[in-house]
Coordinates of C-alpha atoms in Angstrom, one line a residue:
M1 CA -38.9 133.9 275.3
T2 CA -39.3 137.4 274.0
D3 CA -42.1 138.5 271.7
I4 CA -41.0 139.0 268.1
I5 CA -44.2 140.2 266.4
N6 CA -44.7 144.0 266.3
L7 CA -46.9 146.4 264.5
L8 CA -45.3 148.2 261.6
P9 CA -44.9 152.0 261.9
D10 CA -47.5 153.9 259.8
N11 CA -45.0 155.2 257.3
I12 CA -43.6 151.7 256.5
A13 CA -47.2 150.2 256.3
N14 CA -48.1 153.0 253.9
Q15 CA -45.1 152.3 251.8
I16 CA -46.0 148.7 251.6
A17 CA -49.6 149.6 250.6
A18 CA -48.2 152.1 248.1
G19 CA -46.6 149.2 246.3
E20 CA -50.0 147.9 245.3
V21 CA -51.5 151.2 244.3
I22 CA -48.7 153.5 243.1
Q23 CA -46.5 151.5 240.7
R24 CA -45.4 154.4 238.5
P25 CA -46.3 158.1 237.9
A26 CA -49.3 157.0 235.8
S27 CA -50.8 155.3 238.8
A28 CA -50.9 158.5 240.7
V29 CA -52.3 160.3 237.7
K30 CA -55.2 157.9 237.5
E31 CA -56.0 158.2 241.2
L32 CA -55.8 162.0 241.3
L33 CA -57.9 162.5 238.1
E34 CA -60.6 160.2 239.5
N35 CA -60.7 162.1 242.7
A36 CA -61.2 165.3 240.7
V37 CA -64.0 163.8 238.8
D38 CA -65.7 162.6 241.9
A39 CA -65.4 166.1 243.4
G40 CA -67.8 167.4 240.7
A41 CA -65.3 169.4 238.7
T42 CA -66.1 170.8 235.3
E43 CA -62.5 171.8 234.5
I44 CA -59.5 169.6 235.3
Q45 CA -55.8 170.4 234.6
L46 CA -53.0 167.8 234.7
I47 CA -49.5 169.2 234.8
I48 CA -46.4 166.9 234.4
R49 CA -42.7 167.5 234.7
D50 CA -40.0 165.0 233.8
A51 CA -42.6 162.3 232.9
G52 CA -44.1 162.6 236.4
K53 CA -40.8 161.8 238.3
E54 CA -40.4 165.4 239.3
L55 CA -44.1 166.6 239.4
V56 CA -47.6 165.4 239.0
Q57 CA -50.2 168.1 239.7
V58 CA -53.9 168.0 239.3
I59 CA -56.0 171.2 239.6
D60 CA -59.8 171.1 239.6
N61 CA -62.7 173.4 240.2
G62 CA -64.7 170.9 242.2
K63 CA -66.4 171.3 245.5
G64 CA -63.1 171.3 247.5
M65 CA -62.6 170.1 251.1
S66 CA -62.9 171.5 254.6
E67 CA -59.9 171.8 256.8
T68 CA -60.7 168.6 258.6
D69 CA -61.3 166.7 255.4
A70 CA -58.1 168.0 253.9
R71 CA -56.2 166.4 256.8
M72 CA -58.2 163.2 257.0
C73 CA -57.9 162.4 253.3
F74 CA -54.3 161.3 253.8
E75 CA -55.2 158.7 256.4
R76 CA -55.3 155.0 255.3
H77 CA -58.8 153.8 254.5
A78 CA -60.3 157.2 254.8
T79 CA -63.2 157.6 252.4
S80 CA -66.5 159.5 252.0
K81 CA -68.0 156.9 249.8
I82 CA -68.5 153.8 252.0
Q83 CA -70.4 153.7 255.2
T84 CA -71.6 150.1 255.4
I85 CA -70.6 146.9 253.7
D86 CA -73.6 147.1 251.3
D87 CA -72.1 150.4 249.9
L88 CA -69.1 148.4 248.6
F89 CA -71.4 146.6 246.1
S90 CA -73.2 149.7 244.9
I91 CA -70.3 151.9 243.9
R92 CA -70.8 154.3 241.1
T93 CA -68.0 156.7 241.8
M94 CA -64.4 156.3 240.6
G95 CA -62.0 156.2 243.5
F96 CA -63.3 154.5 246.7
R97 CA -60.8 152.4 248.5
G98 CA -59.4 155.2 250.6
E99 CA -55.7 154.3 250.0
A100 CA -54.7 156.4 247.1
L101 CA -53.7 159.7 248.8
A102 CA -52.2 157.8 251.8
S103 CA -50.1 155.8 249.3
I104 CA -49.0 158.8 247.3
A105 CA -48.0 160.6 250.5
A106 CA -45.9 157.6 251.5
V107 CA -43.6 157.7 248.5
S108 CA -43.5 161.4 247.6
Q109 CA -43.7 165.0 248.8
V110 CA -47.2 166.3 248.6
E111 CA -48.6 169.8 248.6
L112 CA -52.4 170.3 248.9
K113 CA -54.4 173.5 248.4
T114 CA -58.2 173.3 248.7
R115 CA -61.1 175.6 249.4
L116 CA -64.8 174.7 249.8
R117 CA -67.3 176.4 247.4
G118 CA -68.5 179.5 249.1
A119 CA -65.8 179.6 251.7
D120 CA -63.6 182.6 252.2
I121 CA -60.3 180.9 252.8
G122 CA -58.7 177.5 252.1
T123 CA -56.3 175.0 253.6
Y124 CA -52.7 174.3 252.7
I125 CA -51.0 171.1 253.8
E126 CA -47.5 169.8 253.1
I127 CA -46.7 166.1 253.7
D128 CA -43.3 164.4 253.4
N129 CA -43.0 160.6 253.8
S130 CA -46.5 160.3 255.4
A131 CA -45.6 163.0 258.0
V132 CA -47.5 166.3 258.0
R133 CA -44.8 169.1 257.8
K134 CA -47.1 172.1 257.6
Q135 CA -50.8 172.9 257.8
E136 CA -52.1 176.4 257.6
I137 CA -54.9 178.5 256.1
C138 CA -54.2 180.0 252.6
Q139 CA -55.8 181.9 249.8
T140 CA -56.6 179.7 246.8
A141 CA -59.2 179.2 244.2
E142 CA -62.3 177.1 244.8
G143 CA -61.6 173.5 244.3
T144 CA -58.5 171.5 244.9
S145 CA -54.9 171.6 243.7
I146 CA -52.7 168.6 244.7
A147 CA -49.1 168.3 243.7
M148 CA -47.0 165.1 244.0
K149 CA -43.3 165.9 243.8
N150 CA -40.2 163.7 243.6
L151 CA -41.9 160.3 243.3
F152 CA -40.1 157.4 245.2
F153 CA -37.5 159.9 246.6
N154 CA -37.5 157.8 249.8
V155 CA -37.5 154.4 247.9
P156 CA -34.5 154.7 245.5
A157 CA -34.8 151.0 244.4
R158 CA -38.3 151.6 243.2
R159 CA -37.2 154.8 241.3
N160 CA -34.4 152.9 239.6
F161 CA -37.0 150.5 238.1
L162 CA -38.9 153.3 236.3
K163 CA -38.5 153.2 232.6
S164 CA -37.4 156.0 230.2
N165 CA -39.3 159.3 230.2
A166 CA -40.9 158.4 226.8
A167 CA -42.2 155.1 228.2
E168 CA -43.5 156.7 231.4
M169 CA -45.1 159.5 229.5
R170 CA -46.9 157.1 227.3
H171 CA -48.4 155.4 230.4
I172 CA -49.5 158.8 231.8
V173 CA -51.2 159.8 228.5
D174 CA -53.0 156.4 228.5
E175 CA -54.4 157.0 231.9
F176 CA -55.3 160.6 231.0
I177 CA -57.1 159.5 227.9
R178 CA -59.1 156.8 229.7
V179 CA -60.5 159.2 232.2
A180 CA -61.1 162.0 229.7
M181 CA -62.8 159.7 227.3
A182 CA -65.4 158.6 229.9
F183 CA -66.4 162.2 230.8
P184 CA -66.8 164.3 227.7
Q185 CA -68.8 166.8 229.8
I186 CA -65.6 167.9 231.6
Q187 CA -62.9 170.0 230.1
F188 CA -59.4 168.4 230.4
T189 CA -56.0 169.8 229.7
L190 CA -52.6 168.0 229.9
T191 CA -49.3 170.0 230.0
S192 CA -45.9 168.3 230.0
N193 CA -42.7 170.3 230.6
T194 CA -44.7 173.5 229.8
Q195 CA -45.9 172.1 226.5
Q196 CA -49.7 171.6 226.2
L197 CA -50.4 168.1 224.8
F198 CA -54.2 168.0 225.1
Y199 CA -56.9 170.6 225.3
L200 CA -60.2 168.8 225.3
E201 CA -63.3 171.1 225.3
K202 CA -66.6 170.0 226.7
G203 CA -68.8 168.3 224.1
S204 CA -70.4 165.1 223.0
L205 CA -68.9 161.7 223.2
K206 CA -68.2 161.6 219.5
Q207 CA -66.4 165.0 219.7
R208 CA -64.3 163.7 222.6
V209 CA -63.4 160.5 220.7
I210 CA -62.3 162.4 217.6
A211 CA -60.4 165.0 219.7
I212 CA -58.4 162.2 221.3
L213 CA -58.0 159.6 218.5
G214 CA -57.7 162.1 215.6
Q215 CA -59.8 164.0 213.1
H216 CA -59.4 161.4 210.4
Y217 CA -61.9 159.1 212.3
N218 CA -64.7 161.7 211.9
A219 CA -66.4 159.8 209.1
R220 CA -65.2 156.3 210.1
L221 CA -67.2 155.7 213.3
V222 CA -70.3 153.6 213.5
S223 CA -72.7 154.4 216.4
V224 CA -73.6 151.6 218.8
K225 CA -76.7 151.9 221.0
E226 CA -78.8 149.1 222.6
T227 CA -81.0 149.3 225.6
T228 CA -82.5 146.5 227.7
D229 CA -83.8 146.1 231.3
Y230 CA -80.5 144.4 232.3
M231 CA -77.9 146.7 230.7
D232 CA -77.3 149.5 228.2
V233 CA -74.5 149.6 225.6
Y234 CA -73.6 152.7 223.7
G235 CA -70.5 154.2 222.0
F236 CA -68.7 153.7 218.7
V237 CA -66.9 151.1 216.7
G238 CA -64.6 151.9 213.8
K239 CA -65.5 150.9 210.3
P240 CA -63.6 147.8 209.1
E241 CA -61.0 149.9 207.2
T242 CA -59.8 151.5 210.6
A243 CA -58.6 148.1 211.9
K244 CA -54.9 148.0 212.7
K245 CA -52.3 145.3 213.1
T246 CA -51.5 146.6 216.6
R247 CA -53.6 147.2 219.7
G248 CA -54.2 150.6 221.3
D249 CA -57.6 151.9 220.1
Q250 CA -59.8 149.6 222.2
F251 CA -61.7 151.0 225.1
F252 CA -64.3 149.3 227.4
F253 CA -66.0 151.3 230.2
V254 CA -68.3 149.8 232.8
N255 CA -70.3 152.5 234.6
N256 CA -67.8 155.0 233.2
R257 CA -64.8 153.1 234.6
F258 CA -62.2 151.8 232.2
I259 CA -61.7 148.1 232.3
K260 CA -59.7 145.4 230.5
S261 CA -61.6 142.3 229.5
P262 CA -60.2 139.8 227.1
Y263 CA -63.5 138.0 227.3
L264 CA -65.5 140.9 226.0
H265 CA -62.8 141.8 223.5
H266 CA -63.3 138.3 222.0
A267 CA -67.0 139.1 221.6
I268 CA -66.0 142.2 219.5
M269 CA -63.6 140.2 217.4
N270 CA -66.4 137.7 216.7
A271 CA -68.7 140.5 215.6
F272 CA -66.0 141.7 213.1
A273 CA -65.3 138.1 211.9
E274 CA -64.7 137.9 208.1
M275 CA -64.8 141.7 207.9
I276 CA -61.2 142.4 209.0
P277 CA -58.0 140.2 208.8
T278 CA -57.6 137.8 211.6
D279 CA -54.4 139.5 212.8
S280 CA -56.0 143.0 213.0
Y281 CA -57.8 144.7 215.9
P282 CA -60.9 146.9 215.4
L283 CA -61.3 150.3 217.0
Y284 CA -64.1 150.5 219.6
V285 CA -65.1 152.9 222.4
L286 CA -68.0 151.1 224.2
F287 CA -69.8 152.1 227.4
I288 CA -71.7 149.5 229.5
D289 CA -74.2 150.8 232.1
L290 CA -75.7 148.2 234.5
D291 CA -76.7 147.8 238.1
P292 CA -73.5 147.9 240.3
G293 CA -74.9 144.8 242.0
H294 CA -74.2 142.7 238.9
V295 CA -70.5 143.6 238.9
D296 CA -67.6 143.3 241.3
I297 CA -65.0 146.0 240.8
N298 CA -62.9 145.4 243.9
V299 CA -61.0 142.4 242.5
H300 CA -57.8 144.3 241.5
P301 CA -55.8 147.2 243.1
T302 CA -56.1 149.3 239.9
K303 CA -59.8 148.3 239.5
Q304 CA -59.2 147.7 235.7
E305 CA -60.2 144.0 236.0
I306 CA -63.7 143.3 237.2
K307 CA -66.1 140.3 237.4
F308 CA -69.7 140.1 236.1
D309 CA -72.3 137.8 237.7
D310 CA -73.3 136.5 234.3
E311 CA -70.5 136.8 231.7
K312 CA -72.3 134.8 229.1
V313 CA -75.1 137.3 228.9
M314 CA -72.6 140.2 228.6
Y315 CA -70.7 138.4 225.8
A316 CA -73.9 137.7 223.8
F317 CA -75.3 141.2 224.3
I318 CA -72.0 143.0 223.3
Q319 CA -71.6 140.8 220.2
S320 CA -75.2 141.3 219.1
A321 CA -75.0 145.1 219.7
V322 CA -71.9 145.5 217.6
K323 CA -73.2 143.2 214.8
H324 CA -76.4 145.2 214.7
A325 CA -74.6 148.4 214.3
L326 CA -72.3 147.1 211.6
A327 CA -75.3 145.7 209.7
Q328 CA -77.0 149.1 209.8
F329 CA -73.8 150.6 208.4
N330 CA -73.6 148.0 205.5
I331 CA -77.2 148.1 204.3
T332 CA -78.0 149.9 201.0
P333 CA -79.2 153.5 201.7
T334 CA -82.8 154.2 200.7
L335 CA -84.0 157.3 199.0
D336 CA -86.0 159.6 201.3
F337 CA -87.4 162.5 199.2
E338 CA -88.5 164.3 202.4
L339 CA -84.8 165.0 203.1
D340 CA -84.7 167.4 200.1
P341 CA -87.6 169.8 199.8
G342 CA -86.4 170.8 196.3
I343 CA -87.4 167.4 194.9
Q344 CA -91.0 168.1 195.8
Q345 CA -91.0 171.0 193.4
L346 CA -90.0 169.0 190.3
D347 CA -92.6 168.7 187.6
A348 CA -92.5 164.9 187.7
V349 CA -93.7 165.1 191.3
S350 CA -95.9 168.2 191.5
K351 CA -97.8 168.1 188.2
P352 CA -100.4 165.5 187.1
F353 CA -99.8 163.1 184.1
T354 CA -102.6 164.2 181.7
E355 CA -104.3 162.0 179.0
Q356 CA -102.6 164.0 176.2
Q357 CA -99.2 163.4 177.7
Q358 CA -100.0 159.7 178.0
A359 CA -101.0 159.4 174.3
K360 CA -97.9 161.3 173.3
S361 CA -95.7 159.0 175.4
V362 CA -97.1 155.8 173.9
N363 CA -95.9 156.8 170.4
T364 CA -92.3 157.4 171.4
S365 CA -89.5 154.9 170.6
L366 CA -88.6 154.7 174.3
Y367 CA -92.1 153.4 175.2
K368 CA -92.1 150.9 172.3
S369 CA -88.8 149.5 173.4
F370 CA -90.5 148.3 176.6
T371 CA -93.5 146.6 174.9
Q372 CA -94.0 142.9 175.0
A373 CA -92.6 142.3 171.6
N374 CA -89.3 143.8 172.6
Q375 CA -88.7 142.0 175.9
A376 CA -85.6 139.9 176.2
H377 CA -87.6 136.8 177.1
T378 CA -89.9 137.0 174.1
I379 CA -89.1 134.8 171.0
D380 CA -90.6 135.7 167.7
T381 CA -91.6 132.4 166.1
T382 CA -93.0 133.9 162.9
S383 CA -89.8 135.5 161.7
S384 CA -87.0 133.6 160.1
S385 CA -84.3 133.1 162.6
N386 CA -80.7 131.9 162.4
L387 CA -81.3 129.8 165.5
K388 CA -82.4 126.9 163.3
H389 CA -78.7 126.2 162.6
W390 CA -77.9 125.9 166.3
K391 CA -77.1 122.1 165.9
D392 CA -74.2 123.1 163.7
L393 CA -72.3 124.3 166.8
Y394 CA -72.0 120.7 167.9
D395 CA -71.2 119.2 164.5
I396 CA -67.8 117.6 164.4
G397 CA -67.1 119.0 161.0
N398 CA -67.6 122.6 162.2
P399 CA -65.1 123.1 165.2
I400 CA -65.3 126.3 167.2
A401 CA -62.6 128.6 165.9
A402 CA -60.0 129.4 168.5
P403 CA -58.6 132.9 168.8
A404 CA -55.1 133.3 167.7
N405 CA -52.4 132.6 170.4
D406 CA -55.2 131.7 172.8
T407 CA -54.2 128.6 174.9
I408 CA -57.7 128.1 176.2
G409 CA -59.1 128.3 172.7
R410 CA -56.6 125.7 171.4
I411 CA -57.4 123.4 174.3
Q412 CA -61.1 123.7 173.7
E413 CA -60.6 122.9 170.1
E414 CA -58.5 119.8 170.9
A415 CA -61.0 118.8 173.6
R416 CA -64.2 119.1 171.5
F417 CA -66.3 116.0 171.8
T418 CA -68.9 114.2 169.7
T419 CA -72.5 114.0 170.6
S420 CA -72.1 110.2 171.1
A421 CA -69.6 110.6 173.9
P422 CA -71.0 110.3 177.5
V423 CA -71.1 113.5 179.4
E424 CA -69.2 112.2 182.4
N425 CA -66.3 111.0 180.2
R426 CA -65.8 114.3 178.3
P427 CA -62.6 116.0 179.4
S428 CA -62.9 119.6 180.6
A429 CA -60.8 122.6 179.5
A430 CA -59.4 122.9 183.1
S431 CA -58.2 119.3 183.1
M432 CA -56.5 119.8 179.8
I433 CA -54.6 122.9 181.1
D434 CA -53.5 120.9 184.2
E435 CA -52.1 118.2 182.0
R436 CA -50.2 120.7 179.8
W437 CA -48.8 122.4 183.0
Q438 CA -47.5 119.1 184.2
D439 CA -45.7 118.4 181.0
T440 CA -44.1 121.9 180.9
T441 CA -40.5 122.0 181.8
I442 CA -39.4 125.1 183.8
D443 CA -36.0 126.4 184.8
Q444 CA -35.4 124.6 188.2
K445 CA -33.2 127.4 189.5
V446 CA -36.0 130.0 189.3
P447 CA -37.5 130.7 192.8
V448 CA -41.3 130.2 193.1
Q449 CA -43.7 132.1 195.3
V450 CA -46.1 129.9 197.4
H451 CA -49.4 131.5 198.4
Q452 CA -47.9 134.9 198.1
Q453 CA -46.2 134.3 201.5
Y454 CA -43.3 131.9 201.0
I455 CA -40.5 131.6 198.5
L456 CA -39.4 128.1 197.4
S457 CA -35.8 127.9 196.1
Q458 CA -34.0 124.8 195.1
I459 CA -30.5 124.0 196.6
K460 CA -28.1 121.2 195.9
S461 CA -29.2 119.0 198.8
G462 CA -32.9 119.7 198.4
F463 CA -34.8 123.0 198.7
I464 CA -35.5 125.8 201.2
L465 CA -38.8 127.5 202.1
I466 CA -38.4 131.2 203.0
D467 CA -40.8 133.3 204.9
Q468 CA -40.7 136.5 202.7
Q469 CA -41.7 138.9 205.5
A470 CA -39.4 137.5 208.2
A471 CA -36.5 137.4 205.6
H472 CA -37.0 141.0 204.6
E473 CA -37.3 142.0 208.2
R474 CA -33.9 140.5 208.9
I475 CA -32.4 142.3 205.8
L476 CA -33.8 145.7 206.8
Y477 CA -32.7 145.2 210.5
E478 CA -29.1 144.7 209.6
R479 CA -29.2 147.5 207.1
Y480 CA -30.6 149.9 209.7
Q481 CA -28.0 148.7 212.3
R482 CA -25.2 149.5 209.9
A483 CA -26.7 153.0 209.4
V484 CA -26.7 153.6 213.1
Q485 CA -23.2 152.2 213.7
E486 CA -21.3 153.3 210.6
S487 CA -22.9 155.9 208.3
P488 CA -26.5 157.4 208.1
M489 CA -28.8 156.0 205.5
A490 CA -29.5 157.9 202.3
T491 CA -32.6 160.1 202.3
Q492 CA -35.0 160.3 199.4
Q493 CA -36.1 163.9 199.3
S494 CA -39.8 164.5 198.5
L495 CA -40.6 166.8 195.6
F496 CA -43.6 168.1 197.5
P497 CA -43.2 167.9 201.3
Q498 CA -46.2 166.6 203.1
T499 CA -47.7 167.7 206.4
L500 CA -48.4 165.0 208.9
P501 CA -51.0 165.7 211.7
L502 CA -50.8 163.4 214.7
P503 CA -52.6 162.8 217.9
P504 CA -50.9 164.7 220.8
A505 CA -49.5 161.5 222.3
D506 CA -48.0 160.3 219.0
A507 CA -46.6 163.8 218.3
A508 CA -44.8 163.8 221.7
L509 CA -43.4 160.4 221.0
L510 CA -42.2 161.3 217.5
S511 CA -40.5 164.5 218.8
E512 CA -38.3 162.3 221.1
M513 CA -37.5 160.0 218.2
L514 CA -36.4 162.6 215.7
P515 CA -32.6 162.4 216.2
D516 CA -32.6 158.6 215.7
L517 CA -35.0 158.8 212.7
Q518 CA -32.7 161.3 211.0
V519 CA -29.9 158.8 211.2
L520 CA -32.2 156.2 209.6
G521 CA -33.0 158.3 206.6
Y522 CA -36.1 160.3 207.7
D523 CA -36.1 164.1 207.2
L524 CA -38.8 165.5 209.6
E525 CA -39.4 168.9 211.1
P526 CA -41.9 170.0 213.8
F527 CA -44.5 172.3 212.3
G528 CA -46.4 173.2 215.5
N529 CA -49.8 172.1 216.8
N530 CA -48.9 168.4 216.8
T531 CA -48.0 168.5 213.1
F532 CA -44.8 167.6 211.3
V533 CA -43.4 168.3 207.8
V534 CA -42.1 165.2 206.0
R535 CA -39.3 166.4 203.6
G536 CA -37.7 163.0 203.0
T537 CA -37.8 159.3 203.8
P538 CA -35.4 156.4 203.5
A539 CA -34.6 155.6 199.9
D540 CA -36.1 152.1 200.1
I541 CA -39.6 153.4 201.0
Q542 CA -42.0 153.7 198.1
S543 CA -42.8 157.2 197.0
G544 CA -46.2 158.3 198.1
N545 CA -46.2 156.0 201.1
E546 CA -44.4 158.4 203.5
Q547 CA -47.3 159.1 205.8
A548 CA -48.4 155.5 206.2
S549 CA -44.8 154.5 206.8
I550 CA -44.4 156.9 209.8
E551 CA -47.8 156.1 211.2
G552 CA -47.1 152.4 211.0
L553 CA -43.7 152.9 212.6
L554 CA -45.3 154.7 215.6
E555 CA -47.8 151.9 216.0
Q556 CA -45.1 149.3 216.0
F557 CA -43.0 151.3 218.5
K558 CA -45.8 151.9 220.9
N559 CA -46.8 148.3 220.9
F560 CA -43.3 146.9 221.0
S561 CA -43.2 144.1 223.5
M562 CA -40.2 142.0 224.6
E563 CA -39.3 140.2 227.8
L564 CA -35.7 141.6 227.8
K565 CA -35.2 145.4 228.3
V566 CA -33.5 146.8 225.2
P567 CA -32.5 150.4 224.5
R568 CA -34.9 152.7 222.8
R569 CA -32.8 152.9 219.6
E570 CA -32.8 149.1 219.3
Q571 CA -36.6 149.2 219.8
L572 CA -36.8 151.8 217.0
I573 CA -34.7 149.8 214.6
R574 CA -36.7 146.6 215.2
S575 CA -40.0 148.4 214.9
M576 CA -38.9 150.1 211.7
A577 CA -37.7 146.8 210.2
R578 CA -41.0 145.2 211.0
N579 CA -43.1 148.1 209.7
N580 CA -41.2 148.4 206.4
S581 CA -40.8 144.7 205.6
I582 CA -42.7 143.1 202.7
P583 CA -46.0 141.8 204.1
S584 CA -47.5 138.4 203.6
G585 CA -49.9 138.4 200.7
K586 CA -47.8 140.6 198.3
S587 CA -47.0 139.1 195.0
L588 CA -43.3 139.2 194.1
S589 CA -41.5 139.1 190.7
T590 CA -38.8 136.6 190.1
R591 CA -36.2 139.3 190.4
E592 CA -37.6 140.5 193.7
M593 CA -37.5 137.0 195.1
Q594 CA -34.0 136.4 193.9
N595 CA -32.9 139.7 195.5
I596 CA -34.4 138.6 198.9
I597 CA -32.6 135.3 198.7
D598 CA -29.2 136.9 197.9
E599 CA -29.5 139.6 200.5
L600 CA -30.7 137.2 203.2
F601 CA -27.7 134.9 202.9
A602 CA -25.4 137.9 202.9
C603 CA -26.7 138.8 206.4
S604 CA -24.6 138.0 209.5
M605 CA -27.5 136.0 211.0
P606 CA -29.7 134.9 208.1
N607 CA -31.6 132.1 209.9
A608 CA -33.8 134.3 212.2
A609 CA -35.7 137.5 212.2
P610 CA -34.9 140.1 214.9
G611 CA -37.7 138.8 217.1
G612 CA -36.5 135.2 216.8
K613 CA -38.8 133.9 214.1
Y614 CA -37.3 131.5 211.6
T615 CA -36.6 133.1 208.2
Y616 CA -36.4 129.8 206.3
I617 CA -36.7 126.0 206.7
S618 CA -34.6 123.6 204.7
F619 CA -35.8 120.3 203.3
K620 CA -33.2 117.7 202.3
L621 CA -33.7 115.1 199.6
T622 CA -32.9 112.3 202.1
D623 CA -35.6 113.6 204.4
L624 CA -38.1 113.8 201.5
A625 CA -37.2 110.2 200.6
K626 CA -38.0 109.1 204.1
M627 CA -41.3 111.0 204.1
F628 CA -42.4 109.2 200.9
G629 CA -41.3 105.8 202.2

């Protein structure tokens, strides 16, 4: 028998390992940015072309590498951060597994330029499919510049599975934000296709959060800071009004490393209980510092999922810290006269109250109005009072006069009782109203709104219960589909165009969506510096709600999730229909309800919303008869 087990060649082994570490361009962005942070850089540049498929380049001014280190860093499991097994459980740096650069070199063409601080010359290395093609000395700035070109050029199947440029760019921006948020003391820039998307100056954590999430959060952040011997928690949570229906503004960092933790997210949701709707998500940027021995970060290739040695303690502490911060925000502010020195100069504070001033004040009408005789609880028994006739109010011969055309007044008049009737048998005004309502005949064809969420409409065989939001979503979806396939929708021009400032990531996304949005009735123009001018919106959007409509559309599109891969235009239409549909909780007039019913059953598929949710449920008289026996 011949032996059949062989060792894989290094290039194939590296490609297999790369499948765990480098899943898309954003994975390489994360690894390269973390290496730049670990190198002690104070300025980091990220340059992207073609959403990372053509180029991902990171330039830093860190400590650089020697010629030997520059060559060794591309070997598998080569790292400067682990010497013994104990080091694996005391990691405080970012990258540490020693596979990132080897994996990147296995699926792309890499160019590295690096120079140690204080050195006269640097090192240039060119690697193609894990093989070193060139290594020589070069002249370069202090620090490191590493460029990853033509990702997956040697694995075409992997490249075919990459998504659209817009989707891949969103992932890159997410990874960039997560690293930049954790290190506000470092200057970060992001350039995509020669256009600068982010320029983040060094500053405080709050300045970094506002620079990334938007200036409108400046006055809407609540500071969180709690310190114990076990762990420290600090950062910011958004005020309840900043909560959104979609995810995206939730950040957890453990020892400056971004993590995803549904368990700790549940603790935040509990802290916000009864302050925000149950289907909304609060904003938070929270940092947890604790001994690395209490956490295991090497449980996932991307290191975004970690384990704590005592999760219950973490849960309770996070929830308590957020609740405490929100309680401080909600308390009534107290007056502190020391804050304004001018108050100390007022006569009422600086000058004494003399006896002459006291005597003068006693004789004023204002003082007399606060004497004992004028208090609300004092009853003057000596003076003649009309209260002696108070029993007449209950006399059967003197009914309380009801206001004209006042139903409640008439019912109270009809329901008055004699003093001899027992209290427990006396009918209340509320019960009288209920009885009258039961006797009232209404037009049975008029639809009725139930809990401002459903529409009840009678049909020949029984009745149907319509979900107003799902029904309106189906109506808008088919309307937008006709606009794309047949003729563009009408645009309602704004009398006064509005400017719409957006975060850089949202601005880049909106720029790619402009052609499709114009077909759907939006009239938008780029105005520079991540700002757009809104000149018009679809005719069915309420005037004055233009900005909220576009921001909501972007949120829906960014968080669009579906198992099947659908074209971007289809995602946009579904997101727009969802965003502009009538929400649950909105009161509708009879005419509005009837219009929804008529338009729903004029649709080609009236029984389901675009996402598959039922729009209505029918109840037959025969089924009702069975239910009631």
